[in-house]
Amino acid sequence: MWTQCWLDYNNENKNVSSYEDYFTTLFVDGFKKDEVITTASDELSLASKGMFGRAIDVDIALPDKGIVIKKSEERTLGKEGYRIYCEGSRAYIEALTPEAVIYGTFRFLALVRTGALNGDTDITEIPENPIRMLDHWDNMDGSIERGYSGNSFFFENNDVIINDRTRDYARLIASLGINAVAINNVNVKDAATDLVNPRFIDKVRQMSDIFACFGVKLFLSLNYAMPIEYEPQSADPLDEKVIAWWKNKMKEVYASVPKLGGFLVKADSEGRPGPFTYGRTQADGANMLAEAIRPYGGIIIWRCFVYNCQQDWRDLTTDRAKAGYDYFHSLDGEFDDNVILQIKNGPMDFQPREPVSPLFGGMKNTNQMLEVQIAQEYTGHQIDVCYLIPWFKQILEFETYMNDDPESDTTVAGIVSGRARNVSLGGMVAVTNTGNDENWTGNDLAAANLYGFGRLSWNTKLGAEEIAREWIRLTFSDADGETEDIITRILMGSWPTYEKYTAPLGIGWMVKPHDHYGPSVDGYEYDRWGTYHRADWEGIGVERGPEGTGYSLQYNSPNKEMFGDPKTTPEELLLFFHKTPYKHILKSGKTVIQHIYDTHFEGYEEAKKMQAAWDSLEGRIDERAFKETRRRFELQVANAREWCDIVNSYFYRKCGIADEKGRKIY
Ligand code: GCU
């Protein structure tokens, strides 16, 4: 059996007893019979059984006490907003649509379980982002690309699995307000081809129906090159035969899966064919599919992860960081209105720290979505603890200076939510971190990233610590205040610590190639992926200012000038933007090389402190979670040690400058 993460109602603490009266009766007011409303009422009953040992009675008239799910008349709530309030002995969940009732119901239960509901409660919450999505990189054979928590729970032995876990997963993500999920790997053509073919289409429909009961739309990753293998023998987006083939395919797919949200596409990327293969633009490719899917209300989510992955390390002018902007920004305004560009947070690839992609703020008339990765590919494989929400908040708050209008919110959050331009398509997506492990996310603490991403994509103003504490209260519901503080401190310190013991000052990479866990300073230096640190005996960093690759020029002013000059570049990104001498003095008064030594020793010490803090929780939290996480902390400390040793001795040997503090570096 698997855990229910933050939705386990069976291990509640005393907090909830004061709410017992609400859980006597449920009255649904104004909504017709509907499968989504049924899901909400089942959830309330399940919670009641877990918390108070009995189901809720469903009443046909307004009860004196109980929960009322009410159809609202308040148009401003939109299709996903809700209002929760208490009146006497009744608690109300009001919304315009059944989907919003689901979100409101889960929120109501979270308020109850964290003791945050009271007689004065009257909250209205409307999601900030239209699309709040999770992308799975699950393959038909059951493996998961960059999966660190077991195998897929969607696929096994080249078949689709539908079981209780499917429903439990839909429930988990709906509780966060997630409203879209792509279940198959965008990198592998097999699943993308199979799932839209007759053999599996019925199972895809069943899956989509299960998700729909929770207000979540199913998406599939699509094989853009698919018609090459069929009669058109081409994927040229302007070829009539290809266009007709896709129209027909979409008709067939939507006849079987009418609730499908649309498709996610990776084309012209890392070996996958795309419109470039035929001398066409990315907009030609995306729009062709968008037209085919338009009659069914579907959308095409088009990834911008397009770059030359066959670079020669001797070529000092090509810069992978520039590729996304170079390929897409001149197409601004050319994408159909049912296309969304899915843009990775940084210009490279999910490193622990990167500047925000200049495509945000570089396209004024294109739907955009922010893509982050909670699968910890470069942030510790869900062995090392790395709570990413503080990092995501910095990305969302980044000011792009997209236009001069002081009224418009041109931060990344403003752009992707559609606020900056008043459009209704956009949002946030995470490459997700779940698998068929008992606890869903491998490391129990990695569930905080899933929880946090969901909550943040609903409301980007929530604080990273606030979210962490909420997750802890719901997950370790018997935890006392001190336990909560200890886990909060571990989570909040974990990303800075991880950054310290891995690659310094924004340079990134230095990981073991392909696997991406553990250090290998030169692992990617002479490889074809365009990921360099350019360290020599004098200094380290890639010169991306105006005199270098010119990457900094892709930003709007004043970011352009700020990143273009080493004096004004934020130091945490210094080596990303500038080749810097080891003896350069940072604001702290330390040289770059001393900073590298110090942060690596500190990172290792901090990892040990986190481990000790976790050990102090023995007997105070669920035993399974305690032991499993303790095992991972042992590995994390060993990893931090290895990084510290290898990075420090690499740079010591490169530059010959000794550690001022005289510590042993080999
Ligand atoms: C990274 C990752 C790949 C993945 C790619 C993507 O490069 O290592 O496994 O294919 O991102 O985002 O598509």
XYZ file of C-alpha atoms and ligand atoms in Angstrom:
679
model
C 0.000 0.000 0.000
C 1.144 3.508 -0.669
C 0.847 6.594 1.472
C -1.573 9.421 0.845
C 1.049 12.109 1.518
C -0.637 15.262 2.825
C -4.110 13.774 2.375
C -4.053 11.124 5.061
C -7.095 11.851 7.212
C -6.511 8.879 9.486
C -3.723 10.307 11.531
C -5.281 13.543 12.661
C -4.427 15.237 15.898
C -6.661 16.895 18.454
C -6.864 20.114 16.415
C -9.806 18.902 14.430
C -12.232 18.028 17.239
C -13.703 21.523 17.368
C -14.891 21.118 13.776
C -16.845 17.935 14.340
C -20.241 19.629 14.089
C -19.649 20.646 10.492
C -19.077 17.057 9.553
C -22.568 15.879 10.422
C -24.497 16.901 7.318
C -23.769 17.968 3.768
C -26.188 19.961 1.661
C -25.566 20.698 -2.021
C -27.368 23.846 -3.017
C -27.849 24.882 -6.648
C -25.639 22.337 -8.419
C -27.214 19.582 -10.492
C -26.046 16.022 -10.107
C -22.517 16.009 -11.380
C -19.551 13.625 -11.146
C -17.226 16.373 -9.949
C -19.610 17.422 -7.178
C -19.859 13.769 -6.220
C -16.062 13.662 -5.942
C -16.189 16.649 -3.602
C -18.869 15.134 -1.414
C -17.029 11.782 -1.323
C -13.910 13.600 -0.217
C -15.734 15.304 2.639
C -17.102 11.947 3.720
C -13.701 10.324 3.522
C -12.245 13.084 5.649
C -15.054 12.723 8.143
C -14.498 8.984 8.421
C -10.781 9.503 8.935
C -11.145 12.311 11.431
C -14.344 11.402 13.298
C -14.981 7.793 12.419
C -18.204 8.280 10.454
C -19.426 9.368 7.025
C -21.399 12.560 6.468
C -25.157 12.402 5.883
C -26.231 14.077 2.695
C -29.313 16.222 3.337
C -31.853 17.573 0.875
C -32.600 20.750 2.795
C -30.467 23.380 4.464
C -29.333 21.817 7.733
C -28.916 23.676 11.024
C -25.364 22.577 11.136
C -23.114 21.122 8.522
C -21.312 21.887 5.289
C -23.074 23.608 2.419
C -21.704 23.388 -1.122
C -23.441 26.261 -2.821
C -23.603 27.520 -6.362
C -22.458 31.087 -6.177
C -23.831 34.055 -8.056
C -20.619 35.965 -7.808
C -19.322 36.170 -11.413
C -15.941 37.510 -10.346
C -15.071 34.089 -8.955
C -14.535 32.894 -12.522
C -14.542 29.235 -13.368
C -12.017 28.193 -10.742
C -12.379 30.556 -7.800
C -14.232 29.768 -4.576
C -15.354 31.354 -1.369
C -15.186 29.618 1.996
C -16.958 31.082 4.986
C -18.689 30.116 8.200
C -22.098 31.205 9.390
C -23.232 29.910 12.759
C -22.860 26.158 12.700
C -22.617 25.991 8.939
C -19.525 26.144 6.751
C -20.034 27.200 3.152
C -18.034 26.344 0.055
C -19.323 28.540 -2.749
C -18.302 28.506 -6.399
C -19.664 28.888 -9.904
C -18.489 25.556 -11.298
C -18.042 21.988 -10.031
C -14.277 22.182 -10.696
C -13.991 25.146 -8.396
C -15.988 23.246 -5.763
C -13.283 20.576 -5.790
C -10.549 23.127 -5.167
C -12.655 24.805 -2.496
C -13.361 21.488 -0.814
C -9.714 20.544 -0.542
C -8.898 24.017 0.729
C -11.659 23.801 3.295
C -10.271 20.489 4.533
C -6.750 21.893 4.698
C -8.044 24.804 6.809
C -9.797 22.375 9.135
C -6.778 20.109 9.454
C -4.375 22.940 10.162
C -6.757 24.493 12.679
C -7.028 27.632 10.543
C -10.815 27.710 10.141
C -12.876 29.771 12.568
C -16.155 31.636 12.852
C -14.654 34.687 11.145
C -13.263 32.816 8.184
C -14.379 34.347 4.908
C -11.861 33.782 2.161
C -12.147 34.106 -1.574
C -9.390 32.502 -3.630
C -9.029 32.731 -7.374
C -6.074 31.060 -9.051
C -3.508 33.354 -10.500
C -2.436 31.073 -13.329
C -4.937 29.730 -15.865
C -2.918 26.517 -16.351
C -1.260 24.750 -13.437
C 0.308 21.661 -14.847
C 2.536 18.660 -14.192
C 4.548 16.983 -16.929
C 5.500 13.353 -16.512
C 8.448 11.934 -18.366
C 7.049 8.403 -18.060
C 7.755 5.782 -20.695
C 5.569 2.914 -21.893
C 7.997 0.310 -20.489
C 7.424 1.726 -17.008
C 10.707 3.592 -16.711
C 10.779 7.318 -16.020
C 13.317 9.628 -17.613
C 14.889 11.515 -14.712
C 12.661 9.619 -12.305
C 13.938 9.202 -8.744
C 10.975 7.620 -7.024
C 10.524 4.254 -8.635
C 8.767 3.437 -11.862
C 5.742 4.853 -13.585
C 2.268 4.374 -12.168
C 0.784 5.110 -15.597
C 2.655 2.566 -17.707
C 4.145 -0.884 -17.312
C 5.364 -3.460 -19.848
C 4.212 -1.341 -22.753
C 0.706 -1.065 -21.428
C -1.365 1.594 -19.713
C -2.144 0.979 -16.027
C -5.396 2.187 -14.549
C -5.972 1.310 -10.915
C -6.647 2.864 -7.510
C -3.385 4.689 -7.693
C -4.545 6.622 -10.753
C -7.399 8.005 -8.740
C -5.288 8.665 -5.678
C -2.872 10.610 -7.813
C -5.626 12.684 -9.394
C -6.865 13.405 -5.900
C -3.436 14.418 -4.610
C -2.816 16.911 -7.375
C -6.361 18.266 -7.448
C -5.964 19.047 -3.753
C -3.302 21.554 -4.806
C -5.384 23.116 -7.551
C -3.410 21.474 -10.375
C -5.694 21.413 -13.427
C -3.617 19.765 -16.166
C -1.316 16.776 -16.424
C 0.703 15.315 -19.309
C 1.316 11.645 -18.577
C 3.921 10.533 -21.121
C 7.513 11.504 -21.809
C 7.898 14.300 -24.298
C 11.274 12.882 -25.360
C 10.268 9.446 -26.486
C 8.264 8.882 -29.575
C 6.916 5.416 -28.751
C 4.380 6.370 -26.106
C 3.540 9.557 -27.933
C 2.685 7.518 -31.000
C 0.997 4.591 -29.262
C -1.338 6.594 -27.072
C -3.124 8.234 -29.981
C -3.522 4.951 -31.817
C -6.525 2.608 -31.532
C -4.766 0.084 -29.305
C -4.638 2.402 -26.296
C -7.105 5.134 -27.022
C -9.806 3.574 -24.889
C -7.521 3.460 -21.876
C -6.543 7.065 -22.522
C -10.225 7.961 -22.403
C -10.692 6.115 -19.106
C -7.693 7.931 -17.707
C -9.000 11.266 -18.906
C -12.372 10.538 -17.274
C -10.750 9.771 -13.949
C -8.819 13.023 -14.039
C -11.915 14.923 -15.151
C -13.745 13.828 -11.976
C -11.160 15.891 -10.111
C -11.274 18.852 -12.451
C -7.927 17.923 -14.037
C -7.440 17.877 -17.820
C -5.387 15.131 -19.370
C -2.744 16.097 -21.927
C -0.536 13.835 -24.004
C 2.933 14.413 -25.325
C 2.827 14.210 -29.080
C 5.308 12.809 -31.569
C 5.620 15.684 -34.005
C 7.347 13.418 -36.517
C 4.572 10.825 -36.438
C 3.251 11.355 -40.001
C 6.694 10.428 -41.324
C 5.873 6.874 -40.371
C 2.482 6.995 -42.084
C 1.194 7.794 -45.526
C 2.424 11.433 -45.777
C 5.992 10.173 -45.093
C 6.806 13.709 -44.039
C 6.285 16.084 -41.117
C 6.573 19.276 -43.133
C 4.023 21.587 -41.480
C 3.163 23.280 -44.753
C 2.620 20.078 -46.714
C -1.088 19.603 -47.475
C -0.862 15.871 -46.925
C 0.647 16.369 -43.483
C -1.972 18.976 -42.572
C -4.815 16.709 -43.666
C -3.304 13.768 -41.814
C -3.156 15.658 -38.532
C -6.689 16.998 -38.941
C -7.900 13.516 -39.401
C -5.863 12.218 -36.483
C -7.239 14.873 -34.142
C -10.771 14.101 -35.243
C -10.200 10.443 -34.468
C -8.568 11.173 -31.086
C -11.227 13.634 -29.926
C -14.027 11.301 -31.003
C -12.652 8.846 -28.447
C -11.280 11.238 -25.808
C -13.487 14.319 -25.906
C -12.139 15.702 -22.627
C -8.504 15.737 -23.741
C -6.869 19.084 -22.967
C -4.429 18.981 -25.874
C -0.832 18.100 -26.573
C 2.670 18.884 -25.415
C 5.354 18.940 -28.105
C 9.153 18.815 -28.111
C 10.342 19.339 -31.665
C 13.730 20.158 -33.157
C 15.319 19.391 -29.829
C 17.975 16.956 -28.649
C 17.712 14.808 -31.737
C 13.941 15.022 -32.236
C 12.847 16.160 -35.738
C 10.717 19.263 -36.129
C 9.801 22.090 -38.488
C 13.488 23.037 -38.919
C 14.012 19.708 -40.646
C 11.878 21.159 -43.463
C 13.225 24.701 -43.383
C 10.088 25.947 -41.566
C 9.769 27.994 -38.395
C 8.666 26.859 -34.958
C 5.468 28.869 -35.478
C 4.711 26.973 -38.712
C 4.934 23.723 -36.803
C 2.935 24.780 -33.753
C 0.197 26.536 -35.736
C -0.351 23.581 -38.025
C -1.171 21.403 -35.015
C -3.139 24.207 -33.367
C -5.413 24.455 -36.400
C -6.011 20.723 -36.385
C -7.000 20.764 -32.724
C -8.955 24.023 -32.707
C -12.388 22.512 -33.483
C -12.189 20.550 -30.230
C -11.092 23.422 -28.003
C -7.677 21.816 -27.501
C -4.389 23.583 -27.017
C -0.850 22.959 -28.186
C 1.905 23.455 -25.657
C 5.129 23.937 -27.566
C 8.450 23.642 -25.761
C 11.180 26.203 -26.416
C 13.994 23.869 -25.439
C 15.532 24.132 -28.887
C 19.313 24.328 -29.242
C 22.204 22.764 -31.067
C 23.254 19.742 -29.020
C 26.193 18.932 -31.261
C 28.421 21.817 -30.316
C 32.194 21.758 -30.688
C 33.826 22.821 -27.403
C 36.507 24.688 -29.395
C 33.818 26.967 -30.833
C 33.893 30.022 -28.568
C 31.176 31.980 -30.363
C 28.185 29.661 -30.239
C 26.376 29.955 -26.922
C 23.653 27.508 -26.016
C 22.192 30.030 -23.595
C 21.267 32.239 -26.555
C 19.463 29.583 -28.559
C 15.918 29.792 -27.140
C 15.695 33.535 -27.621
C 17.336 33.406 -31.031
C 14.872 30.848 -32.325
C 11.683 32.225 -30.826
C 11.640 35.909 -30.061
C 11.386 37.087 -33.662
C 8.258 34.936 -34.010
C 6.443 36.980 -31.385
C 2.828 37.483 -32.425
C 2.920 34.695 -34.999
C 1.644 31.880 -32.830
C -2.042 30.985 -32.896
C -4.066 31.868 -29.827
C -4.400 28.215 -28.824
C -0.626 27.746 -28.723
C 1.363 28.276 -25.533
C 5.137 28.363 -25.488
C 6.543 26.364 -22.602
C 9.773 28.045 -21.548
C 12.273 26.595 -19.086
C 13.021 28.973 -16.224
C 16.602 29.457 -17.334
C 18.320 29.530 -20.710
C 20.230 26.286 -20.079
C 18.667 23.384 -18.257
C 17.296 23.362 -14.710
C 20.586 24.051 -12.919
C 20.428 24.895 -9.197
C 20.846 28.515 -10.235
C 20.509 30.184 -13.636
C 19.396 33.607 -14.763
C 15.780 33.849 -15.877
C 15.344 33.070 -19.573
C 15.306 36.298 -21.609
C 12.347 34.919 -23.545
C 10.276 36.091 -20.572
C 9.961 39.746 -21.378
C 11.213 39.155 -24.915
C 7.818 38.235 -26.360
C 4.906 40.594 -25.829
C 2.258 38.897 -27.925
C 2.710 35.215 -27.297
C 1.130 32.933 -24.710
C 3.797 31.707 -22.348
C 4.149 29.182 -19.611
C 6.984 28.833 -17.089
C 8.528 25.345 -16.974
C 10.389 24.319 -13.820
C 11.638 20.907 -12.746
C 10.732 19.364 -9.413
C 12.183 16.030 -10.509
C 15.554 16.687 -8.897
C 17.673 15.946 -11.946
C 20.363 18.493 -11.122
C 19.401 19.128 -7.536
C 20.179 15.860 -5.810
C 17.989 13.108 -7.305
C 15.592 13.182 -4.375
C 18.404 11.707 -2.293
C 19.644 15.124 -1.236
C 17.029 17.410 0.263
C 16.510 20.459 -1.897
C 13.322 22.425 -1.312
C 12.978 24.417 -4.505
C 10.150 26.794 -3.695
C 12.397 29.671 -2.515
C 14.175 29.426 -5.876
C 10.916 29.381 -7.849
C 9.780 32.464 -5.999
C 12.878 34.351 -7.069
C 12.217 33.339 -10.675
C 8.591 34.480 -10.508
C 9.545 37.806 -8.959
C 12.159 38.618 -11.598
C 11.347 41.953 -13.272
C 11.664 41.647 -17.055
C 10.968 45.305 -17.956
C 8.872 44.060 -20.854
C 7.269 47.453 -21.298
C 7.274 50.906 -19.757
C 3.747 50.808 -18.413
C 4.110 51.116 -14.631
C 0.623 49.652 -14.216
C 1.422 46.366 -15.896
C 2.978 43.517 -13.951
C 5.926 42.486 -16.092
C 7.551 40.147 -13.619
C 7.721 36.538 -14.768
C 4.660 35.869 -12.599
C 2.783 38.686 -14.322
C 3.701 37.481 -17.781
C 2.869 33.810 -17.411
C -0.355 34.421 -15.519
C -1.518 36.604 -18.414
C -1.828 39.690 -16.164
C 0.829 41.599 -18.092
C -1.219 41.386 -21.266
C -4.645 40.398 -20.098
C -4.737 37.047 -21.892
C -6.327 33.867 -20.654
C -3.757 31.265 -21.643
C -0.546 30.749 -19.731
C 0.615 29.384 -16.429
C 3.170 27.217 -14.715
C 4.273 23.658 -15.287
C 6.671 21.387 -13.438
C 8.456 18.319 -14.718
C 7.213 16.220 -11.877
C 8.925 14.101 -9.238
C 6.496 11.244 -8.628
C 6.762 7.496 -9.191
C 5.393 4.249 -7.863
C 7.433 4.357 -4.627
C 5.332 3.857 -1.519
C 5.561 7.547 -0.637
C 5.249 8.794 -4.266
C 8.349 10.998 -4.253
C 11.260 8.796 -3.108
C 12.431 11.141 -0.412
C 9.515 12.031 1.859
C 10.824 15.592 1.995
C 10.651 15.845 -1.816
C 6.856 15.791 -1.512
C 7.220 19.365 -0.248
C 8.294 20.322 -3.766
C 5.210 18.760 -5.323
C 2.983 20.342 -2.720
C 4.815 23.640 -2.959
C 4.723 23.810 -6.722
C 0.977 23.225 -6.731
C 0.281 25.863 -4.104
C 2.629 28.377 -5.684
C 1.162 27.929 -9.138
C -2.230 28.733 -7.623
C -0.953 31.765 -5.730
C 2.575 32.995 -6.420
C 2.390 35.398 -3.488
C 2.446 32.623 -0.898
C 5.691 32.491 1.031
C 8.064 29.552 0.667
C 8.146 29.063 4.436
C 4.396 29.444 4.749
C 3.941 26.659 2.198
C 6.543 24.475 3.913
C 4.819 24.808 7.271
C 1.426 24.063 5.773
C 2.821 20.936 4.116
C 4.441 19.796 7.369
C 1.224 20.294 9.360
C -0.782 18.278 6.866
C 1.811 15.553 6.338
C 3.140 15.028 9.857
C -0.138 15.914 11.471
C 0.932 14.750 14.915
C 4.085 16.880 14.863
C 4.575 19.325 17.727
C 5.711 22.915 17.197
C 9.365 22.091 17.681
C 9.241 19.283 15.135
C 7.587 21.633 12.686
C 10.338 24.197 13.267
C 13.087 21.643 12.740
C 11.639 20.347 9.465
C 10.973 23.902 8.299
C 14.584 24.861 8.959
C 15.834 21.811 7.089
C 13.674 22.613 4.076
C 14.332 26.338 3.998
C 18.094 25.904 4.254
C 18.338 23.026 1.817
C 18.564 24.813 -1.536
C 21.233 27.303 -0.377
C 23.192 24.399 1.104
C 22.938 22.361 -2.062
C 24.114 25.324 -4.079
C 27.080 25.809 -1.762
C 28.493 22.313 -2.085
C 27.918 21.991 -5.836
C 28.855 24.363 -8.690
C 29.735 27.916 -7.628
C 28.434 31.405 -8.487
C 25.916 30.367 -11.114
C 28.280 28.377 -13.316
C 26.234 25.186 -12.975
C 26.957 21.770 -14.487
C 30.158 20.116 -13.132
C 27.951 17.044 -12.608
C 28.694 13.512 -13.685
C 27.610 13.382 -17.313
C 24.251 11.863 -18.240
C 23.432 10.725 -14.708
C 23.727 14.226 -13.202
C 24.346 13.159 -9.598
C 27.699 13.803 -7.979
C 30.637 15.915 -9.128
C 32.680 15.770 -12.286
C 34.118 19.225 -12.853
C 35.247 18.594 -16.409
C 32.564 16.025 -17.169
C 30.813 18.266 -19.668
C 33.707 20.567 -20.516
C 34.817 18.775 -23.662
C 31.455 17.272 -24.566
C 28.958 18.307 -27.240
C 26.214 19.815 -25.086
C 27.347 23.430 -24.946
C 27.736 23.395 -21.161
C 31.097 24.808 -20.149
C 32.831 26.493 -17.238
C 35.939 27.525 -19.202
C 38.172 27.321 -16.130
C 41.908 27.819 -16.713
C 44.785 28.767 -14.405
C 43.701 32.406 -14.177
C 39.983 32.307 -13.807
C 36.643 30.687 -14.467
C 33.330 31.546 -16.137
C 31.776 32.005 -19.551
C 32.009 35.527 -20.926
C 28.463 36.292 -21.978
C 28.698 40.088 -21.841
C 28.727 42.327 -24.956
C 32.398 41.535 -25.568
C 31.754 37.838 -25.189
C 28.914 35.800 -26.644
C 26.537 38.750 -26.273
C 23.957 36.733 -24.372
C 23.424 39.593 -21.893
C 22.133 41.723 -24.784
C 19.032 39.539 -25.049
C 17.580 41.160 -21.918
C 15.618 44.385 -21.798
C 17.262 47.432 -20.233
C 18.252 47.844 -17.465
C 18.802 44.079 -17.045
C 20.878 44.113 -20.213
C 23.340 46.602 -18.733
C 23.248 44.994 -15.302
C 24.190 41.529 -16.600
C 26.574 42.962 -19.178
C 28.923 44.393 -16.566
C 30.674 42.191 -14.007
C 30.482 45.017 -11.482
C 26.680 45.017 -11.506
C 25.971 41.354 -12.227
C 24.435 39.766 -9.117
C 27.272 37.755 -7.644
C 25.325 34.549 -7.404
C 25.336 34.596 -11.239
C 28.768 36.104 -11.788
C 30.396 33.109 -13.440
C 27.377 32.470 -15.625
C 27.887 35.869 -17.219
C 31.574 36.618 -16.902
C 34.947 34.983 -17.110
C 36.369 36.082 -13.754
C 39.883 35.880 -12.281
C 40.230 33.717 -9.172
C 41.656 36.750 -7.398
C 38.672 38.976 -8.150
C 37.337 40.363 -4.856
C 33.660 39.764 -4.169
C 31.421 42.045 -2.100
C 32.117 39.873 0.922
C 35.769 40.903 0.680
C 36.731 37.356 -0.313
C 38.389 36.358 -3.539
C 36.476 34.103 -5.928
C 38.761 31.184 -5.106
C 38.368 31.699 -1.371
C 34.607 31.868 -1.873
C 34.726 28.533 -3.697
C 36.725 26.907 -0.893
C 34.606 28.403 1.875
C 31.205 27.628 0.406
C 32.180 24.034 -0.262
C 33.403 23.444 3.280
C 30.324 25.237 4.610
C 27.942 23.268 2.398
C 29.376 20.018 3.717
C 29.100 21.185 7.333
C 25.521 22.317 6.741
C 24.602 18.955 5.231
C 25.873 17.293 8.429
C 23.847 19.712 10.544
C 20.700 18.933 8.574
C 21.361 15.250 9.132
C 21.762 15.795 12.874
C 18.583 17.850 12.963
C 16.712 15.048 11.243
C 18.168 12.466 13.643
C 16.752 14.487 16.512
C 13.265 13.693 15.220
C 13.507 9.994 16.015
C 10.340 8.862 17.771
C 8.603 12.152 17.035
C 7.358 11.479 13.524
C 6.123 8.507 11.552
C 8.760 5.780 11.757
C 8.767 4.835 8.085
C 9.288 8.419 6.977
C 11.938 8.942 9.627
C 14.007 5.892 8.675
C 13.727 6.314 4.929
C 14.772 9.930 5.115
C 17.584 9.179 7.538
C 19.006 6.706 5.044
C 18.983 9.441 2.404
C 20.676 11.955 4.675
C 23.613 9.543 5.014
C 23.949 9.522 1.249
C 23.536 13.290 1.050
C 26.344 13.900 3.515
C 28.628 11.574 1.529
C 27.650 13.387 -1.665
C 28.356 16.796 -0.135
C 31.751 15.547 1.015
C 32.596 14.266 -2.447
C 31.575 17.544 -4.075
C 33.574 19.529 -1.542
C 36.723 17.446 -2.039
C 36.585 17.263 -5.788
C 35.641 20.870 -6.518
C 38.124 22.327 -4.049
C 41.037 20.201 -5.144
C 40.245 20.786 -8.814
C 40.488 24.554 -8.390
C 43.431 24.415 -6.010
C 45.374 22.448 -8.579
C 44.216 24.670 -11.420
C 45.306 27.953 -9.838
C 47.757 26.964 -7.112
C 46.292 29.479 -4.659
C 46.153 28.026 -1.158
C 43.159 28.196 1.153
C 43.630 31.185 3.475
C 42.291 29.163 6.358
C 44.846 26.442 5.832
C 42.349 23.598 5.548
C 43.478 20.442 3.870
C 42.841 20.466 0.161
C 44.422 17.691 -1.800
C 17.397 17.705 -19.909
C 17.366 16.282 -19.495
C 16.854 15.422 -20.549
C 15.557 15.967 -21.127
C 15.616 17.440 -21.418
C 14.266 18.076 -21.747
O 18.342 17.903 -20.919
O 18.666 15.846 -19.141
O 16.646 14.154 -19.987
O 15.330 15.304 -22.274
O 16.144 18.124 -20.351
O 13.868 18.992 -21.051
O 13.603 17.658 -22.683
